[in-house]
Short mmCIF file of C-alpha atoms and ligand atoms in Angstrom, two decimals:
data_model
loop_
_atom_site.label_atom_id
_atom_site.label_comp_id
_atom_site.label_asym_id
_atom_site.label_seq_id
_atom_site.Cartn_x
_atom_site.Cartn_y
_atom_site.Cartn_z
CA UNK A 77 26.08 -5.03 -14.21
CA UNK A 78 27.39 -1.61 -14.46
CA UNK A 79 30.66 -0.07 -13.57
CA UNK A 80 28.94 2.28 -11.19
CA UNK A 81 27.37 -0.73 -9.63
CA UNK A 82 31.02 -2.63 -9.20
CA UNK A 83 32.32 -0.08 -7.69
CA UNK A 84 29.58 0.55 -5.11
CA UNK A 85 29.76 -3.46 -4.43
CA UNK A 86 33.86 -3.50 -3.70
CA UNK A 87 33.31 0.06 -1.43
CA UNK A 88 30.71 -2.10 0.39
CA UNK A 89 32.69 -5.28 0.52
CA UNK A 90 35.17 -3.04 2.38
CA UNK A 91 32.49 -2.24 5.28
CA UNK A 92 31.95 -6.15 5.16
CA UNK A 93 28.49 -5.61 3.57
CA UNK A 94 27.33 -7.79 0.63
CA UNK A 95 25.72 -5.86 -1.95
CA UNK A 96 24.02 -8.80 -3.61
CA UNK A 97 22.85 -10.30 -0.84
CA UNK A 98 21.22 -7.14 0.31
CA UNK A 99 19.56 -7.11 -3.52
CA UNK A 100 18.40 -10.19 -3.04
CA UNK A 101 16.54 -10.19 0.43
CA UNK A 102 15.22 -6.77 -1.15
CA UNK A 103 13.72 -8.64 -4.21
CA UNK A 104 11.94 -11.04 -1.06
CA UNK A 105 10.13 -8.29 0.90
CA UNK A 106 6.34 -7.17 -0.44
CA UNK A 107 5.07 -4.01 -0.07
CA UNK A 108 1.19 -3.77 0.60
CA UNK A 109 0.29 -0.89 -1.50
CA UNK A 110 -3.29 0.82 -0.77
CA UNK A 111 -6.16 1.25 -2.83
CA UNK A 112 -7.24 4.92 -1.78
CA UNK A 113 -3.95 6.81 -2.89
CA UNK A 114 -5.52 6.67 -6.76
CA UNK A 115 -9.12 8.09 -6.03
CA UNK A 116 -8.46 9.80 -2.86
CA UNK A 117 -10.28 7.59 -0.50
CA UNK A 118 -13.28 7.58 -2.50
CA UNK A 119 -14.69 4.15 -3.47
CA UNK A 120 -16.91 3.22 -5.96
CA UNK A 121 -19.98 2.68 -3.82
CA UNK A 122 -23.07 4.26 -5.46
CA UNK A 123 -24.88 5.86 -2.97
CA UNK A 124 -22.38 7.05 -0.38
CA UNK A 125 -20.27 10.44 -0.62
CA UNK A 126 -17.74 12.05 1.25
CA UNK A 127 -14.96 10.09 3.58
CA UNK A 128 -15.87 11.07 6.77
CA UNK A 129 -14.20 9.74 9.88
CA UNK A 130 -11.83 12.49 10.10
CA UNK A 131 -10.20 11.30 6.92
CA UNK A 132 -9.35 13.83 4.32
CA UNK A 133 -7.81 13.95 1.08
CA UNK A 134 -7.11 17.00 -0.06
CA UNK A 135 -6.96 18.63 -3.73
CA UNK A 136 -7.93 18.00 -7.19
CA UNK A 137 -4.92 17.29 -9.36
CA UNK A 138 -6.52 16.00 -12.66
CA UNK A 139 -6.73 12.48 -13.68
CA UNK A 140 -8.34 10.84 -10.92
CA UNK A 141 -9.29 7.14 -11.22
CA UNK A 142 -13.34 6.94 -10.70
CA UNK A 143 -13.99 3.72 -11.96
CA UNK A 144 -12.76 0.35 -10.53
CA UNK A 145 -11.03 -0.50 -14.79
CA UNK A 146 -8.71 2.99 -14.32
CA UNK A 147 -8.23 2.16 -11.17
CA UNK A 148 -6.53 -1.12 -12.12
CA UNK A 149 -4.81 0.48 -14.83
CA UNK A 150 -3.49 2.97 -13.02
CA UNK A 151 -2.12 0.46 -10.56
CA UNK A 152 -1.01 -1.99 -13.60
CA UNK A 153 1.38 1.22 -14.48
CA UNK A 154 2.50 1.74 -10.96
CA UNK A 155 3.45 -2.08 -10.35
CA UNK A 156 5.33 -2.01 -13.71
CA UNK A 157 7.34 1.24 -12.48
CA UNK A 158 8.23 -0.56 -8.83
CA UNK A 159 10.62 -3.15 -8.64
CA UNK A 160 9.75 -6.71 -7.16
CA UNK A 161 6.33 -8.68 -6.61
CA UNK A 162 4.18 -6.62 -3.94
CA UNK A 163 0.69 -7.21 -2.90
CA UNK A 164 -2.78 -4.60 -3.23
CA UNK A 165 -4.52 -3.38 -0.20
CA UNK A 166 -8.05 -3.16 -0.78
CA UNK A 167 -11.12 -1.71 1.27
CA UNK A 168 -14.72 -2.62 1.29
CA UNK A 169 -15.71 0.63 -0.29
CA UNK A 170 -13.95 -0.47 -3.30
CA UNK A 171 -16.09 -3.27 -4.63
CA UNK A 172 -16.73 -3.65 -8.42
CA UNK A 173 -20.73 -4.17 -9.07
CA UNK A 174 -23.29 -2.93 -10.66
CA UNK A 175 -25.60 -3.51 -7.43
CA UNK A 176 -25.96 -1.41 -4.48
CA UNK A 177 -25.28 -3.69 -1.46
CA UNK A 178 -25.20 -1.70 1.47
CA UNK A 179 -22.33 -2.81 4.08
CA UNK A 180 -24.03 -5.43 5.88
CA UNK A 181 -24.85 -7.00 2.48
CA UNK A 182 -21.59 -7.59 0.74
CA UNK A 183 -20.43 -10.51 -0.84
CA UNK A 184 -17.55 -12.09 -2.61
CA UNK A 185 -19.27 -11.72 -6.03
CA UNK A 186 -18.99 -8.06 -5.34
CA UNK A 187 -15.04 -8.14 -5.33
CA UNK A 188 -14.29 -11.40 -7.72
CA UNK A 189 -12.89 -8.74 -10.38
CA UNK A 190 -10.41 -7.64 -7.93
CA UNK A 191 -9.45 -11.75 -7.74
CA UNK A 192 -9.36 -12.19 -11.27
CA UNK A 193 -7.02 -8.83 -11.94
CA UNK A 194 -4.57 -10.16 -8.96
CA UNK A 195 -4.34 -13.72 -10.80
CA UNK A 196 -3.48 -12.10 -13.69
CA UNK A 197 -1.04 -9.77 -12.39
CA UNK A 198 0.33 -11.98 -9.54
CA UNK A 199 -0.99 -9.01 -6.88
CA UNK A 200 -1.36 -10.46 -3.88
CA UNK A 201 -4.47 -9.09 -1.65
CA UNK A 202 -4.82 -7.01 1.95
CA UNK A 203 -8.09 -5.80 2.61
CA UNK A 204 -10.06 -3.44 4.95
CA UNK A 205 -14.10 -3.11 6.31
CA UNK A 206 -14.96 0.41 5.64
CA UNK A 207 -16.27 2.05 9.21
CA UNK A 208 -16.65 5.33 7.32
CA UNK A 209 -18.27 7.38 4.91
CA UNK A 210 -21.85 6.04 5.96
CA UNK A 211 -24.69 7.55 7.45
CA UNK A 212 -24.47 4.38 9.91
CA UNK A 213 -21.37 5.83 10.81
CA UNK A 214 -22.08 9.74 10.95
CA UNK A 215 -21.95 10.05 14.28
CA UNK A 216 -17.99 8.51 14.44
CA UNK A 217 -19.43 6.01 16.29
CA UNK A 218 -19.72 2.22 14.91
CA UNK A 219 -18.40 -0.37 16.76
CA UNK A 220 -19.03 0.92 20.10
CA UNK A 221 -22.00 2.93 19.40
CA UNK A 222 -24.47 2.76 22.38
CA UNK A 223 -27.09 1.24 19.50
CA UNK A 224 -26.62 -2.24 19.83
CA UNK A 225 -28.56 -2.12 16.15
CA UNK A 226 -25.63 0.35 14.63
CA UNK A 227 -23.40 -1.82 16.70
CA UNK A 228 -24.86 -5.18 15.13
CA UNK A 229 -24.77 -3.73 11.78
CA UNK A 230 -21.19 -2.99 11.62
CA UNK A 231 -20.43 -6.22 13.11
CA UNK A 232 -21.93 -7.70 10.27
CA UNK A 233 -19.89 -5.49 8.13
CA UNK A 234 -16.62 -6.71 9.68
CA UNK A 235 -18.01 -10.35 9.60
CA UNK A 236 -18.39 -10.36 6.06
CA UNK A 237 -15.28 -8.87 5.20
CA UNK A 238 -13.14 -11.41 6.82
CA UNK A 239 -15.17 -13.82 4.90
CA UNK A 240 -14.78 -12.19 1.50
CA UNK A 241 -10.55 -11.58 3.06
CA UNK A 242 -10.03 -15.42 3.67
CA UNK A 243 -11.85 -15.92 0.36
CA UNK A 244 -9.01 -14.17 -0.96
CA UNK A 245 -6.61 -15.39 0.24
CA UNK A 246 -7.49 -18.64 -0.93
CA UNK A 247 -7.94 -17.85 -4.13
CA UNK A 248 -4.47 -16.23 -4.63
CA UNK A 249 -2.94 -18.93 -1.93
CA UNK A 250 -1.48 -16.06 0.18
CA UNK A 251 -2.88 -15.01 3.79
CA UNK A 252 -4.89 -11.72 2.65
CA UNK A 253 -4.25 -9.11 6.78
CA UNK A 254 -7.66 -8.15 7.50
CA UNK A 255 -7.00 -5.01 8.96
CA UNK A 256 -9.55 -2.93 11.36
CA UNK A 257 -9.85 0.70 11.72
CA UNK A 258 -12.78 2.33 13.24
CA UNK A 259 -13.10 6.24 13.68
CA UNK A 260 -14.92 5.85 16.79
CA UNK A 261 -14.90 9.01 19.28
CA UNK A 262 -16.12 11.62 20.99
CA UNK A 263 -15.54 15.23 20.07
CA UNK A 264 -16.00 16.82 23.66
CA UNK A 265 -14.73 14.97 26.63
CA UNK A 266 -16.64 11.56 27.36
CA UNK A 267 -18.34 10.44 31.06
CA UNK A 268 -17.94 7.14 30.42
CA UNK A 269 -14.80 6.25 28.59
CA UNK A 270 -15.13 2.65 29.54
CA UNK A 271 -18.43 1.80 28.81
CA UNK A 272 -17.62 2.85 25.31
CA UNK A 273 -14.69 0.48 25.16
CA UNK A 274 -15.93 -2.73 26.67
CA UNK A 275 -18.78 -2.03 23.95
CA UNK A 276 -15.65 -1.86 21.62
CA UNK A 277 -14.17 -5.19 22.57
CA UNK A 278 -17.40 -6.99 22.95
CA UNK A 279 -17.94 -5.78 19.05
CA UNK A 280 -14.75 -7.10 18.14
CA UNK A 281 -14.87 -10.17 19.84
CA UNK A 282 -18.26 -10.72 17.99
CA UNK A 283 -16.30 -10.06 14.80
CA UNK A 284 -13.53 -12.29 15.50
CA UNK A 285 -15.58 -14.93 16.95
CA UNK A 286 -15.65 -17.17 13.34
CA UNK A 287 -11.69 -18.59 13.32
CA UNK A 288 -10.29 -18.65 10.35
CA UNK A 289 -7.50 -20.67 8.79
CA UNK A 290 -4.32 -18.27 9.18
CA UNK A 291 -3.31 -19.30 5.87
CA UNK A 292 -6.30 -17.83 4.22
CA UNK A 293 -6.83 -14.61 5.74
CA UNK A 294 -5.02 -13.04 9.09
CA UNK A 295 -7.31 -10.07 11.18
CA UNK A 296 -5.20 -6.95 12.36
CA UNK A 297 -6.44 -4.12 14.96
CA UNK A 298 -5.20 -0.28 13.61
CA UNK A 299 -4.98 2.19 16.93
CA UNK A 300 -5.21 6.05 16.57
CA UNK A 301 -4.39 8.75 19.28
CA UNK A 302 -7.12 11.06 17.89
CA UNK A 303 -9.12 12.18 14.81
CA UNK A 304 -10.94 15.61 13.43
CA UNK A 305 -14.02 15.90 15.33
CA UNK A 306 -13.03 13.11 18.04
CA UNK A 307 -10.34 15.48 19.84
CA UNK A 308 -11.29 14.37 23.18
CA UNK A 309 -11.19 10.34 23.28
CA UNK A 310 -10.61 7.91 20.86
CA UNK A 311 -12.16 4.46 21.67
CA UNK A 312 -9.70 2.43 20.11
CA UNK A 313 -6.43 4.30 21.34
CA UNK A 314 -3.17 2.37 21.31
CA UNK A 315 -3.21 0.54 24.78
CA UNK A 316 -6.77 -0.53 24.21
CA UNK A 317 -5.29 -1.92 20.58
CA UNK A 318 -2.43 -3.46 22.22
CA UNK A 319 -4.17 -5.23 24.60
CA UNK A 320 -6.75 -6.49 22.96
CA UNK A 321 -3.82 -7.31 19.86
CA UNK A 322 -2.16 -9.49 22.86
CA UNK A 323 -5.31 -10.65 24.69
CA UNK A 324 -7.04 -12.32 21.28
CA UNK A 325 -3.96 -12.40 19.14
CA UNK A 326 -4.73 -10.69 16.30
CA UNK A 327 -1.67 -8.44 14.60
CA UNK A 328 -1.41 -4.99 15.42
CA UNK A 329 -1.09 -2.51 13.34
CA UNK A 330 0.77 0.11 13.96
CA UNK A 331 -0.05 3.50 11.71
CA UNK A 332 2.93 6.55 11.54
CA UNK A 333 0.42 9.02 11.75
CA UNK A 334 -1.63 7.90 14.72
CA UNK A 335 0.49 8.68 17.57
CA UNK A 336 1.59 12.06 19.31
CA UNK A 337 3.62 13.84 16.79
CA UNK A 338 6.98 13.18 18.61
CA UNK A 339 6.77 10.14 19.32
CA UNK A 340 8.75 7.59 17.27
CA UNK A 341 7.08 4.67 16.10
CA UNK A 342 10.32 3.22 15.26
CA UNK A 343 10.87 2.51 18.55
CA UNK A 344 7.44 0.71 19.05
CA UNK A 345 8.17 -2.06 16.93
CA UNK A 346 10.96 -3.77 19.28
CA UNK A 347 8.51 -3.19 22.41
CA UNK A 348 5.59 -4.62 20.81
CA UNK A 349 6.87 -7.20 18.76
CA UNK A 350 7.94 -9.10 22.10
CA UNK A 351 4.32 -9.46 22.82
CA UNK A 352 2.61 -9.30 19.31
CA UNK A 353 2.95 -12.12 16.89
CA UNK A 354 2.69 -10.28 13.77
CA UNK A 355 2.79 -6.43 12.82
CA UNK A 356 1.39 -4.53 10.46
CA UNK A 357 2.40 -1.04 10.04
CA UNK A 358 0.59 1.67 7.92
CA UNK A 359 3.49 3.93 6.89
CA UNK A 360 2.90 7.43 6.21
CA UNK A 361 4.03 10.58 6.97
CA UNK A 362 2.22 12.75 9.55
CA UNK A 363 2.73 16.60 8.95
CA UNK A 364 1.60 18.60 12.62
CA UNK A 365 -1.23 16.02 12.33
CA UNK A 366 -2.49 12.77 10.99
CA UNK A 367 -2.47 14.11 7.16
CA UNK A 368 -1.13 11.52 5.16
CA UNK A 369 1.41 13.47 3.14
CA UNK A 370 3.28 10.74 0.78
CA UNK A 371 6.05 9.10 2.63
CA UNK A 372 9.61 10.58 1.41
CA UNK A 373 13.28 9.09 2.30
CA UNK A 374 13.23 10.71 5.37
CA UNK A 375 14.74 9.72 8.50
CA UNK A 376 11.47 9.10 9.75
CA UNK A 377 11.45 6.03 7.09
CA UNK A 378 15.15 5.21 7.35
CA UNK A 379 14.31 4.67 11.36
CA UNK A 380 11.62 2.43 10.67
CA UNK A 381 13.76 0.36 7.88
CA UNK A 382 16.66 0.14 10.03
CA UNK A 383 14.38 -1.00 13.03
CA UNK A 384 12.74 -4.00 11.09
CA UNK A 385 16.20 -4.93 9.80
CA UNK A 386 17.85 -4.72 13.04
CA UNK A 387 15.34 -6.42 15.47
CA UNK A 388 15.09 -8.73 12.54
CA UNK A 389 11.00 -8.65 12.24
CA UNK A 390 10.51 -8.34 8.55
CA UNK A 391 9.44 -11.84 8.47
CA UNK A 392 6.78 -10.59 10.78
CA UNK A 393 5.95 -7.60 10.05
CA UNK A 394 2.96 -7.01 6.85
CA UNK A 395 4.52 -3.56 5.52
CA UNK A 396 1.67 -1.49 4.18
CA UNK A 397 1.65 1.59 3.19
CA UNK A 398 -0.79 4.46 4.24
CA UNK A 399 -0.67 8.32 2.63
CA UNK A 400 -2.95 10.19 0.03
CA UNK A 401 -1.88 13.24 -1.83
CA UNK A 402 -4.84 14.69 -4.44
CA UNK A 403 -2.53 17.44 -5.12
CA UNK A 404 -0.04 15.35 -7.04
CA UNK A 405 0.13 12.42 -9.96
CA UNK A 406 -1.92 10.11 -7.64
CA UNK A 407 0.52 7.95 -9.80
CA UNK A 408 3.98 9.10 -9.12
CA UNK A 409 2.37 9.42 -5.30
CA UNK A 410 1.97 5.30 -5.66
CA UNK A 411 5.28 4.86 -7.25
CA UNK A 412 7.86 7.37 -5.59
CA UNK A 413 6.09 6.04 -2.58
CA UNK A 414 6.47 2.61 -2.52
CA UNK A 415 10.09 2.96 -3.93
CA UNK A 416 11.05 5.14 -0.99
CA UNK A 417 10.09 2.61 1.11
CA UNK A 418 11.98 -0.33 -0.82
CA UNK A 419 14.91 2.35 -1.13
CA UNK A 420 14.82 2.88 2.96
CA UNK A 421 14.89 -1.00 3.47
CA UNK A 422 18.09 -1.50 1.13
CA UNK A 423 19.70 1.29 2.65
CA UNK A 424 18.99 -0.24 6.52
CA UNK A 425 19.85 -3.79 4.49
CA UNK A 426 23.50 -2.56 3.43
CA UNK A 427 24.83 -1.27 7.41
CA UNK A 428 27.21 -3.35 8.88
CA UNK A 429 25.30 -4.12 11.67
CA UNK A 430 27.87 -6.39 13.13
CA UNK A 431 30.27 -3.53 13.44
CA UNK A 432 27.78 -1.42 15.20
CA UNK A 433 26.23 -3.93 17.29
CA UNK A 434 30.10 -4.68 18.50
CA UNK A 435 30.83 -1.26 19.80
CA UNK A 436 26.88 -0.81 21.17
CA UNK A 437 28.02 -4.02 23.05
CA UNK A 438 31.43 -3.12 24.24
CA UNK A 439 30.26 0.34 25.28
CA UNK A 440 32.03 2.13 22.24
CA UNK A 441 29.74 4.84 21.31
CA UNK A 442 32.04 6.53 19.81
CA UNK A 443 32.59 4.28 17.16
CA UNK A 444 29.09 3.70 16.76
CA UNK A 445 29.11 7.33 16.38
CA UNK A 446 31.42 7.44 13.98
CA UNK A 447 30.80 4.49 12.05
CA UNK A 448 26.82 5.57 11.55
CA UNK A 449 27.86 9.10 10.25
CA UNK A 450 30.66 8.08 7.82
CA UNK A 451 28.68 5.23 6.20
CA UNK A 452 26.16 8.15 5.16
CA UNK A 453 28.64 8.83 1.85
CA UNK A 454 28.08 5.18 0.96
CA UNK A 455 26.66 4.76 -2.63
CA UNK A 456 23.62 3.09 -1.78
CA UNK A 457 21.99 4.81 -5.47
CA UNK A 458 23.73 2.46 -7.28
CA UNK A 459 22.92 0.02 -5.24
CA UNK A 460 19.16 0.84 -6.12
CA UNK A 461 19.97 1.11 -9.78
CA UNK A 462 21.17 -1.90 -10.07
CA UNK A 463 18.39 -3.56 -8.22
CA UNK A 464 15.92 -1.62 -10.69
CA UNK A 465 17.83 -3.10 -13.71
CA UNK A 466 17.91 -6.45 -12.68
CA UNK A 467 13.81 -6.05 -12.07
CA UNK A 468 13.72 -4.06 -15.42
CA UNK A 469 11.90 -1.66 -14.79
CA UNK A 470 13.85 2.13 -14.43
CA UNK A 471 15.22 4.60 -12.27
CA UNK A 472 16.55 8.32 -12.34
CA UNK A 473 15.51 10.14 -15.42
CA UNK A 474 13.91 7.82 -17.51
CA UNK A 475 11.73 7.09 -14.50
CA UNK A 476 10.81 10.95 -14.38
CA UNK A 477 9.89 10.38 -18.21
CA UNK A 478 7.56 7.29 -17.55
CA UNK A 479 5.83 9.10 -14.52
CA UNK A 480 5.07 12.41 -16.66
CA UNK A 481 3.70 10.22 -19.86
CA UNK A 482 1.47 8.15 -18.13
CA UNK A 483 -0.21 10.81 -16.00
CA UNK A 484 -0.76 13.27 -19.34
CA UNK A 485 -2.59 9.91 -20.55
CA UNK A 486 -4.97 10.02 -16.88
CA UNK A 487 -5.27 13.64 -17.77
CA UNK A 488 -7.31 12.88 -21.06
CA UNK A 489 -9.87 10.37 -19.20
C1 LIG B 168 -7.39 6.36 9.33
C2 LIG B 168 -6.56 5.13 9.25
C3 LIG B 168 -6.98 4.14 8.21
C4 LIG B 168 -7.34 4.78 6.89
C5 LIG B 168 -7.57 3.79 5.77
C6 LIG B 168 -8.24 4.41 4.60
O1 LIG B 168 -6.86 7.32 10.14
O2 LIG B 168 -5.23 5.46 9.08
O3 LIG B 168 -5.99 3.18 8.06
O4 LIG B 168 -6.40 5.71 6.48
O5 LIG B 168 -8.25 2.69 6.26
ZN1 LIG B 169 -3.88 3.81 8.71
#
């Protein structure tokens, strides 16, 4: 323990916050780190190419990972460089095989790699069906596509992912969210907005239809207010997710980037998680648009933190993560990332809440006022250093150092 890190505790003790308890219900709360920030969104199908769907990662930073091996090493580096035990979240398009199975074809076999690295690494798995970056899906139109063969063969998609997701999840003993995001759309304004999404729901439902054991593998629906090249109506839009999310009880997911641009998402996890079991939220950061810009210590990640703290979901809540930066270390993008994150959720762990939630009570904004602004000068860095001692791995500089090494070595691939 350092002398910073006393310090910080008896400044905190005199709020009536408890430093190592906050540490320690840090060191409990996974992060479920994606996939598609170390290729940019990619895969490692053979015969499929760009991402389509309105997804785009943009730049070529050198060093990219293009097979599934630097892939894991490359994520083997970032878990050693973020402290605590998190989990992976995985898509379809990143199978490791040798054969071509198109999407209606894929098996277990085509991801027991992925299994064997996460046993060895104690990586817990998320994963995804990929509705993109296939001709089937060209016309951003899968699930509810008025082709009840398209339809059919994306349902068999989904299908097979939750089988190869609860497969996972027994494997590693640890409910693998199955999450669901289709780009479905129109570009120019749509006669029959309905028709599309009963074809939606009746898709899902065909999905869903095989239960599975909740232990093993958990389904989640991901809602989007619009994409690139479906401007005028998104199929699955947020109040279609959120009823169908309450109506079949799946999770919701909730992604920072898929809602108007002023709206605070913050604020949607108190409202929906009175009718919701379980959330899962993709957070990102949204620049004028959905673009995925790596998530910083902003407020906009602070609000989210202090929400889950305060309305006391984190039990419930799956926190994944959901931003891809080719302009950067896809590395440091991963690691400075997923700390920010971890950093935002100390911070909201080390308010004293009680305070606060006595004057919001009594009608005494002013010391809610007061009490919010001052605790800003709190040292919650030392805080966060000690936390990254006691998981060994580091912080500040020699973080900096570790970053900068390992992406020179992705450089010489
Ligand atoms: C797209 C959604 C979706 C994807 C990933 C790759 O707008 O946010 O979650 O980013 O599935
Ligand atoms: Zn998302």
């Amino acid at each position: 323990m350092t002398h910073a890190y006393d310090l910080a505790k008896a400044q905190y003790a005199d709020w009536g916050v408890d430093t190592d308890a906050a540490i320690a219900r840090l060191k409990t709360i996974p992060i479920s780190m994606h996939c598609w920030q170390g290729d940019d969104v990619v895969g490692f199908e053979k015969q499929t190419g760009a991402s389509g769907g309105g997804i785009q990662a943009t730049g070529n930073h050198p060093g990219r990972a293009r097979t599934p091996d630097e892939l894991r090493a490359d994520l083997d580096f970032a878990y050693g460089n973020i402290p605590g035990a998190h989990r992976l979240n995985l898509h379809a398009m990143y199978m490791d095989t040798d054969q071509t199975p198109d999407r209606d074809e894929i098996t277990y076999d085509h991801f027991a790699s992925w299994v064997d690295w996460a046993k060895d690494t104690g990586v817990k798995l998320d994963f995804n069906g990929t509705f993109f970056a296939h001709s089937k899906a060209d016309d951003n139109l899968t699930l509810s596509h008025p082709d009840a063969g398209i339809r059919d063969f994306w349902i068999e998609h989904g299908k097979r992912c939750r089988d190869i997701a609860a497969r996972f999840g027994q494997e590693l003993d640890s409910p693998c969210i199955t999450n669901v995001w289709v780009p479905d759309g129109y570009k120019d304004t749509p006669v029959d907005r309905m028709a599309a999404r009963r074809r939606l729901e009746a898709s899902l439902d065909a999905m869903f239809a095989n239960a599975h054991d909740p232990a093993r593998m958990k389904d989640a629906v991901e809602s989007k207010l619009f994409g690139i090249g479906v401007e005028a109506a998104t199929i699955g839009s947020h109040e279609f997710y959120l009823g169908y999310a309450i109506r079949r009880g799946t999770l919701l997911c909730l992604d920072m980037g898929h809602f108007h641009p002023t709206e605070s998402v913050a604020d949607k996890l108190s409202a929906t998680a009175l009718s919701v079991k379980e959330l899962l939220l993709h957070v990102s950061r949204p620049m004028r648009w959905d673009s995925d810009h790596v998530i910083l210590l902003d407020d906009s990640i602070r609000t989210m933190a202090d929400e889950l703290v305060s309305a006391d979901i984190l039990d419930r809540t799956h926190i994944g993560l959901d931003f891809f930066d080719a302009t950067i270390s896809r590395t440091a993008a991963w690691v400075i990332g997923t700390r920010n994150m971890q950093k935002a959720l100390l911070e909201s762990l080390l308010r004293p809440w009680h305070r606060l939630r006595a004057a919001e009570d009594s009608f005494d904004f002013s010391t809610r006022f007061m009490v919010t602004e001052e605790i800003k000068d709190l040292p919650s860095g030392a805080v966060w250093a000690e936390f990254c001692n006691q998981m060994g791995v580091p912080c500040g500089q020699s973080l900096i150092s570790e970053l900068e090494r390992y992406q020179s070595k992705t450089e010489q691939r």
